[in-house]
Amino acid sequence: MIKSKVDEEDYWHSSKFKAFTFDDEDDELSRLKESRQAVNNIRRLVEEDDDEDDVERVSWSGEPVGSISWSVKETAASSQRADREPAFPKISTDTPSISRSQSGYSLSSLFKGKPKVGNFQTFSDALTDSSVRLYAPELRKPKSEYKDYVSDWSPEETVQRLQQGKAVSLERFRTLQDKLLLLDHAIAAHDGNVITAVLIYLKRTLCKEVLFRELESRQTALRHFIHYLSETQNQRLLLELHRALGRAEDAALLQYKEHLSITDENKRRDFLKNCLSLPFSAEDLAHVQDHYTLLERQIIIEVTDRQAERGGKVEIFQKFPRKALILNMPLITTLYYCCFYHYAEPEGTFSSPLNIRQTFKISEKQYFVTALAARAKLKAWLDVDALFASRNWLGFTRKKSPLSFQRVVDILQKNSAPTHVLQDYVALVDDGELRLTLAQKHKCHDIVISTYRDMKDRQLLLGYRGKVVRGSAEERKIDDLLSNPQIRWKN
Amino acid sequence: MAHSARRDSPELPDFSILKRLARDQLIYLLEQLPGKKDLFIEADLMSPLDRIANVSTLKQHEVDKLYKVEHKPVISTSDQLCFLIRPRIQTVKWICDVVNTDKVPGKSRRYKIIFTPQKFYACEAVLEEQGIFGDVSIDEWPFYLLPLDDDIISLELPEFFQDNFLAGDQRWVRTAGSALHLLYSLYGPFSKVYGIGRCSKMAYESWREQVEEGEQKARQAEIGNVFLIDRDVDFVTPLCSQVVYEGLVDDIFRIKCGCVEFGPDVTASDKSVKVMLNSHDKVFSEIRNEHFSNVFGFLSQKARNLQTAYDKRRGMDIKQMKTFVSEELKGLKQEHRLLSLHIGASESIMKKKTKQDFQELLKTEHLLLEGFEIRECISYIEEHINRQVSMIESLRLLCLLSITENGLLPKDYRSLKAQYLQSYGVDHLLTFSNLRQLGLLVEQQPGETLTVMESKVGKLVNDKTAGKLTDAFSSLAKKSNFRALSRKLNLVPKTDEEYDLRVPRDMAYIFSGAYIPLSCKLIEQVLERDGWTGLEEVTRLLNGHEFAVTGSSGVDSRGKNDTQRIILVMFLGGCTYSEISALRFLGREKGYKFIVVTTAITNSSRLLEALLDNHV
């Protein structure tokens, strides 16, 4: 805390504005620090003047200038300054970085903007010839800064150069605050390529705790980072990121997705079982549970059926050899499969359609549709018929369907049901007009003929005569009707 | 055909320059690697490449063998390998593997990667990580724009859609800006730029910056105004079944880079035929914008005319016959071939569509657009799912339901999702999560009082009635944005009026008179009003991000009236052929000429396939 106060002081001293000071003690402290810095810098300059240029330069803390530990400390010191950020308005995009890069880079640069402190100014003035200053202003700088200066672009310039594909080094953005400033400039430029470039650099130079924390308040950058991680298939870091940001459901889904790359069905099943402990929403958890139960069951069915098929004793597998494995198929496909190969099985077996219906709470309509399609495919018309059977309280059977009969006809027809089967169901379509259209479409002549008769429409009946096979029973029926004197035709 | 077209429509600029430019740039890059080399081409770059160059062009510049990038070990023996790829991390990783495999036995080759339309830092970072940065040379081929037809230009970047809208990755913003800038430097200066959408705004900014960076030579403008629009401004339109010929062909046969492959069922032979579909095909150019119900009539009329033309031969003397053969016969034969292809295609379309009860499907879509009989629509969709009819189709209907209704009721959402997962696999949990993220398929958040009411009523009456009541309640509580927009902009014409599809009266004809595409309606309104004034309520419903700016050169070109009526519409995230047909109609009505620039041609299947997440 004290340190950051100090830095604040530094800022005020370096700027034109006069600061309001809260605490005199702090002021003392900062002055102490400044003079220490000044002394340090002076010493360096003095040494430069020395003949022995190759003498190792050491900072006031005793570490060689430019060494790793030295720069780590530099970074640590300057990153403290990030704390003061909220105290100032966000820097406008016009002149954002210049003041920042001067104030927050190295000790020496902190120092140079303060004419009142120390003798630095005079020293350098004395040392530097004005013409040299004109042609090579960088020579005025201490050596520690010299190297950086060549690519000393402001965050704004850096982003611009990145956008234009020009060479640029991000290494000079070392303080957290510089890094974030760079990121914010990239975001403001709306160039995803640059945002990702900066993020790659931040990922390399920041620990994930800090990076994640900073990303949380920067949604655009966060989404870029997530996309980058999933493109580079960095699953582990992505999971950590989701968890760190409290996105538990996203993390769960992401982990669940991994099952797709597991080809061995037993391993996949075990993986799904483990997924059950992930923090899904209650609704999704039920789905994942179903997924696991289904695969477990498919494995059992597959083993049994493969044996039955190879054994050659079960007729249905001989007559209709399986085209694909049932493993990893959707639930309804599995139900269809079981209605096809295991229809009559008692409810106790794993492959019984009724058992599947029970286990997975399949709706009546859904079960009906699937069973209908499967039995129709096998041309088991008796089974089809039985699906509709329902007795009313008088004990009469009548056909009842949770599905409209129009749809039933459609399903039967797609499974190439013969006309005499279709006819029964077309007749059950409620809507007269629709019934007639369907009857015509599926050539259920009897229905068409009797509908026209009921409509007493002689013209239509006459017209329909041309559509039936010559000499067929239908033709005769039409002829009989047409010559029936008891019908009072309307036309 | 019989449109009340204005005759004074201005001429379109010549976009073939774009092709020449791209070809020259590619040749230059190939020359940068002198000597014989093998070229590896990213699969989805093959067709675009075909449109601007051919194999002999490549051979002339010492390309020896051509390979498709397949992410498998390479068998090339050449000592120079050149990779022509999109900036994708997976492809770059594969190249790294190739190079690193060569390094093991110490094989030395020269490698060059040409990224198109640009490179990304993330790709270079992969090269660096894999230790081959510097071993390969890197170039960029700024092939931004591929003219697919006289009035259609594509960026051929289908991934723009999911990268930008689903992942929220803005990597293509600058690409879009650069594409616009290229058009600007060749055909500009533009007078005005209108737009709506976050991405449009950013692309505009990027373009503006590039204009400031570069220098503009004074030239005669060939494009007057520009309209930028984000795909997520209007998701309804691309999710509707297309019924205009070109759109229908795209829905069924999938047009790829302006070219379609007709299978044996169309050609009535055992061969497949690839056909370019553009304005050079005389038969196609007359039917492409027609509602499908008119196409058969037109084609049979055309066939009769053709017959008459052939019949002219009879009674000709030798000399006349000679002129006929040399002048007319070739054209007639060509027309004959095209005619039989399009008749075949129409037949095949009819067959496929009657098989799947197209009429009923369209009826459901129209009900959703109008907001009538929603319960019936839901049970139609439910049956669709139960019967495992196409997975994409079911998803399309669900999304259409959700957008038009401003979200599904929680109980409907849960039930439909559960049934969907049962029919097509639980893996689609991830698909649902994507759709939710994009706002395409979401749950309504009903007010608390409603939920209480609903459960109380639910206890009293059976489920179905409760559902109906809930419908009534929620429609009172929260008006869907689509409904409000539809009312404000009159998107759904009144149903009691007869709509003559042969003589369309508005853009609704592209959806059988049931719906005017929102995207195109916005363009119409803004052009008419010369800005967004008076559309404040509409833009509010569309979440804002609208803009209208006048360029400094706007005043100079005001005199050139013709140019002002040439309008470039840029769709960010894709547009459909139906939308292009609607704009062509609008152009004919108002005397505009539209140039459509799109990141890719899309349709409902492509749009939804991009969001599926049930695969590795």
Coordinates of N, CA, C and O in Angstrom, one line a residue, chain B residues 60-132:
Chain B
Q60 N 2.5 -23.4 -66.0 CA 3.4 -22.4 -66.6 C 4.4 -21.8 -65.6 O 5.4 -21.3 -66.0
H61 N 3.9 -21.8 -64.4 CA 4.8 -21.2 -63.3 C 5.4 -22.3 -62.5 O 5.5 -22.1 -61.3
E62 N 5.7 -23.4 -63.2 CA 6.5 -24.5 -62.6 C 5.9 -25.2 -61.4 O 6.6 -25.7 -60.5
V63 N 4.6 -25.2 -61.4 CA 4.0 -26.1 -60.4 C 4.0 -27.5 -61.0 O 3.5 -27.7 -62.2
D64 N 4.5 -28.5 -60.3 CA 4.7 -29.8 -60.9 C 3.4 -30.6 -60.6 O 2.6 -30.9 -61.5
K65 N 3.3 -31.0 -59.4 CA 2.1 -31.8 -59.0 C 1.2 -31.0 -58.1 O 1.6 -30.1 -57.3
L66 N -0.1 -31.3 -58.2 CA -1.1 -30.6 -57.3 C -1.7 -31.6 -56.4 O -2.0 -32.7 -56.7
Y67 N -1.7 -31.2 -55.1 CA -2.3 -32.1 -54.1 C -3.4 -31.3 -53.3 O -3.3 -30.1 -53.2
K68 N -4.3 -32.1 -52.8 CA -5.3 -31.4 -51.9 C -4.8 -31.6 -50.5 O -4.2 -32.7 -50.2
V69 N -4.9 -30.6 -49.7 CA -4.5 -30.8 -48.3 C -5.5 -31.7 -47.6 O -6.7 -31.5 -47.5
E70 N -4.9 -32.8 -47.1 CA -5.8 -33.9 -46.5 C -5.3 -34.2 -45.1 O -5.9 -35.2 -44.5
H71 N -4.4 -33.5 -44.6 CA -3.9 -33.8 -43.2 C -3.3 -35.2 -43.1 O -3.5 -35.8 -42.0
K72 N -2.7 -35.7 -44.2 CA -2.1 -37.0 -44.1 C -0.6 -36.8 -44.5 O -0.2 -35.8 -45.1
P73 N 0.2 -37.8 -44.2 CA 1.7 -37.6 -44.6 C 1.8 -37.4 -46.1 O 1.0 -38.0 -46.9
V74 N 2.7 -36.6 -46.5 CA 2.8 -36.3 -48.0 C 3.7 -37.3 -48.6 O 4.7 -37.9 -48.0
I75 N 3.5 -37.6 -49.9 CA 4.3 -38.5 -50.7 C 5.1 -37.8 -51.7 O 5.8 -38.5 -52.5
S76 N 5.1 -36.5 -51.7 CA 5.8 -35.8 -52.8 C 7.3 -36.0 -52.7 O 7.9 -36.2 -51.7
T77 N 7.9 -36.1 -53.9 CA 9.3 -36.2 -54.0 C 10.0 -34.9 -54.4 O 11.2 -34.8 -54.5
S78 N 9.2 -33.9 -54.6 CA 9.8 -32.6 -55.0 C 10.6 -32.0 -53.9 O 10.4 -32.3 -52.7
D79 N 11.6 -31.2 -54.2 CA 12.4 -30.6 -53.2 C 11.9 -29.2 -52.9 O 12.5 -28.5 -52.1
Q80 N 10.8 -28.8 -53.5 CA 10.1 -27.6 -53.1 C 8.6 -27.8 -52.9 O 7.9 -28.3 -53.8
L81 N 8.1 -27.5 -51.7 CA 6.7 -27.7 -51.4 C 6.1 -26.3 -51.2 O 6.6 -25.5 -50.4
C82 N 5.0 -26.1 -51.8 CA 4.3 -24.8 -51.6 C 2.9 -25.2 -51.1 O 2.2 -26.1 -51.6
F83 N 2.4 -24.5 -50.1 CA 1.1 -24.7 -49.5 C 0.2 -23.5 -49.6 O 0.6 -22.4 -49.2
L84 N -0.9 -23.7 -50.3 CA -1.8 -22.6 -50.5 C -3.0 -22.9 -49.6 O -3.8 -23.7 -49.9
I85 N -3.1 -22.1 -48.5 CA -4.1 -22.5 -47.5 C -4.8 -21.3 -46.9 O -4.4 -20.1 -47.0
R86 N -5.9 -21.6 -46.2 CA -6.6 -20.6 -45.4 C -5.8 -20.5 -44.0 O -5.2 -21.5 -43.6
P87 N -5.9 -19.4 -43.4 CA -5.1 -19.3 -42.1 C -5.8 -20.1 -41.0 O -6.4 -19.5 -40.1
R88 N -5.6 -21.4 -41.0 CA -6.2 -22.2 -40.0 C -5.2 -23.0 -39.2 O -4.2 -23.5 -39.8
I89 N -5.3 -23.0 -37.9 CA -4.3 -23.6 -37.0 C -4.1 -25.0 -37.3 O -3.0 -25.5 -37.4
Q90 N -5.2 -25.8 -37.6 CA -5.0 -27.2 -37.8 C -4.2 -27.5 -39.1 O -3.4 -28.4 -39.1
T91 N -4.4 -26.7 -40.1 CA -3.7 -26.9 -41.4 C -2.2 -26.6 -41.1 O -1.3 -27.3 -41.6
V92 N -1.9 -25.5 -40.4 CA -0.6 -25.1 -40.1 C 0.1 -26.2 -39.3 O 1.3 -26.6 -39.5
K93 N -0.6 -26.8 -38.3 CA 0.0 -27.9 -37.5 C 0.4 -29.0 -38.4 O 1.4 -29.6 -38.2
W94 N -0.5 -29.3 -39.4 CA -0.2 -30.4 -40.3 C 1.1 -30.1 -41.1 O 2.0 -31.0 -41.2
I95 N 1.2 -28.9 -41.5 CA 2.4 -28.5 -42.3 C 3.7 -28.7 -41.4 O 4.7 -29.1 -41.8
C96 N 3.5 -28.3 -40.1 CA 4.6 -28.4 -39.2 C 5.0 -29.9 -39.1 O 6.2 -30.3 -39.1
D97 N 4.0 -30.8 -39.1 CA 4.3 -32.2 -39.0 C 5.1 -32.6 -40.2 O 6.0 -33.4 -40.2
V98 N 4.7 -32.1 -41.4 CA 5.3 -32.5 -42.6 C 6.8 -32.1 -42.6 O 7.7 -32.9 -42.8
V99 N 7.0 -30.8 -42.1 CA 8.4 -30.3 -42.1 C 9.2 -31.1 -41.1 O 10.4 -31.5 -41.3
N100 N 8.6 -31.3 -39.9 CA 9.4 -32.0 -38.9 C 9.7 -33.5 -39.2 O 10.7 -34.0 -38.8
T101 N 8.8 -34.1 -40.0 CA 9.0 -35.5 -40.5 C 10.2 -35.5 -41.4 O 11.0 -36.4 -41.4
D102 N 10.3 -34.4 -42.3 CA 11.4 -34.4 -43.2 C 12.7 -34.2 -42.4 O 13.8 -34.6 -42.9
K103 N 12.6 -33.5 -41.3 CA 13.9 -33.2 -40.6 C 14.5 -34.4 -40.0 O 15.7 -34.5 -39.9
V104 N 13.7 -35.4 -39.7 CA 14.3 -36.6 -39.0 C 15.3 -37.3 -39.9 O 16.5 -37.5 -39.4
P105 N 15.0 -37.6 -41.1 CA 16.1 -38.2 -41.9 C 17.0 -37.2 -42.6 O 17.9 -37.5 -43.4
G106 N 16.8 -36.0 -42.2 CA 17.7 -34.9 -42.7 C 17.4 -34.5 -44.1 O 18.3 -34.0 -44.9
K107 N 16.1 -34.7 -44.6 CA 15.8 -34.4 -45.9 C 15.7 -32.8 -46.0 O 15.1 -32.2 -45.1
S108 N 16.3 -32.3 -47.0 CA 16.2 -30.8 -47.1 C 15.3 -30.4 -48.2 O 15.5 -30.8 -49.4
R109 N 14.3 -29.6 -47.9 CA 13.4 -29.1 -48.9 C 13.2 -27.6 -48.7 O 13.4 -27.1 -47.6
R110 N 12.7 -26.9 -49.7 CA 12.2 -25.6 -49.4 C 10.7 -25.6 -49.3 O 10.0 -26.2 -50.0
Y111 N 10.2 -24.8 -48.3 CA 8.8 -24.8 -48.1 C 8.3 -23.3 -48.1 O 9.0 -22.4 -47.7
K112 N 7.1 -23.2 -48.7 CA 6.5 -21.9 -48.7 C 5.0 -22.0 -48.4 O 4.3 -22.9 -48.9
I113 N 4.6 -21.2 -47.4 CA 3.1 -21.2 -47.1 C 2.6 -19.9 -47.7 O 3.1 -18.8 -47.4
I114 N 1.5 -20.0 -48.5 CA 0.8 -18.8 -48.9 C -0.6 -18.8 -48.2 O -1.4 -19.7 -48.5
F115 N -0.7 -17.9 -47.3 CA -2.0 -17.8 -46.6 C -2.9 -16.9 -47.5 O -2.5 -15.9 -48.0
T116 N -4.2 -17.3 -47.6 CA -5.1 -16.4 -48.3 C -6.4 -16.3 -47.5 O -6.8 -17.3 -46.9
P117 N -7.1 -15.2 -47.3 CA -6.6 -13.9 -47.9 C -5.6 -13.2 -47.0 O -5.0 -12.3 -47.5
Q118 N -5.3 -13.7 -45.9 CA -4.2 -13.1 -45.0 C -3.7 -14.1 -44.0 O -4.3 -15.2 -43.8
K119 N -2.6 -13.8 -43.4 CA -2.1 -14.7 -42.3 C -2.6 -14.2 -41.0 O -3.0 -13.1 -40.8
F120 N -2.6 -15.1 -40.0 CA -2.9 -14.7 -38.7 C -1.7 -15.0 -37.7 O -1.0 -16.0 -38.0
Y121 N -1.6 -14.2 -36.7 CA -0.5 -14.4 -35.8 C -0.6 -15.7 -35.1 O 0.5 -16.3 -34.8
A122 N -1.8 -16.2 -34.9 CA -1.9 -17.5 -34.2 C -1.3 -18.6 -35.0 O -0.7 -19.5 -34.5
C123 N -1.3 -18.4 -36.4 CA -0.7 -19.5 -37.2 C 0.8 -19.4 -37.1 O 1.5 -20.4 -37.1
E124 N 1.3 -18.1 -37.2 CA 2.7 -18.0 -37.1 C 3.2 -18.5 -35.7 O 4.3 -19.1 -35.6
A125 N 2.4 -18.3 -34.7 CA 2.8 -18.8 -33.4 C 3.0 -20.3 -33.4 O 3.9 -20.8 -32.7
V126 N 2.1 -21.0 -34.1 CA 2.2 -22.4 -34.2 C 3.6 -22.8 -34.9 O 4.3 -23.7 -34.4
L127 N 3.9 -22.1 -36.0 CA 5.2 -22.4 -36.6 C 6.3 -22.2 -35.7 O 7.3 -23.0 -35.7
E128 N 6.2 -21.1 -34.9 CA 7.3 -20.9 -33.9 C 7.4 -22.0 -32.9 O 8.5 -22.5 -32.6
E129 N 6.2 -22.3 -32.3 CA 6.2 -23.4 -31.3 C 6.7 -24.7 -31.8 O 7.4 -25.4 -31.1
Q130 N 6.4 -25.0 -33.0 CA 6.8 -26.3 -33.6 C 8.3 -26.2 -34.1 O 8.7 -27.2 -34.7
G131 N 8.9 -25.1 -33.9 CA 10.3 -25.0 -34.3 C 10.6 -25.0 -35.7 O 11.7 -25.3 -36.2
I132 N 9.7 -24.6 -36.5 CA 10.0 -24.5 -38.0 C 9.8 -23.1 -38.5 O 9.9 -22.9 -39.7

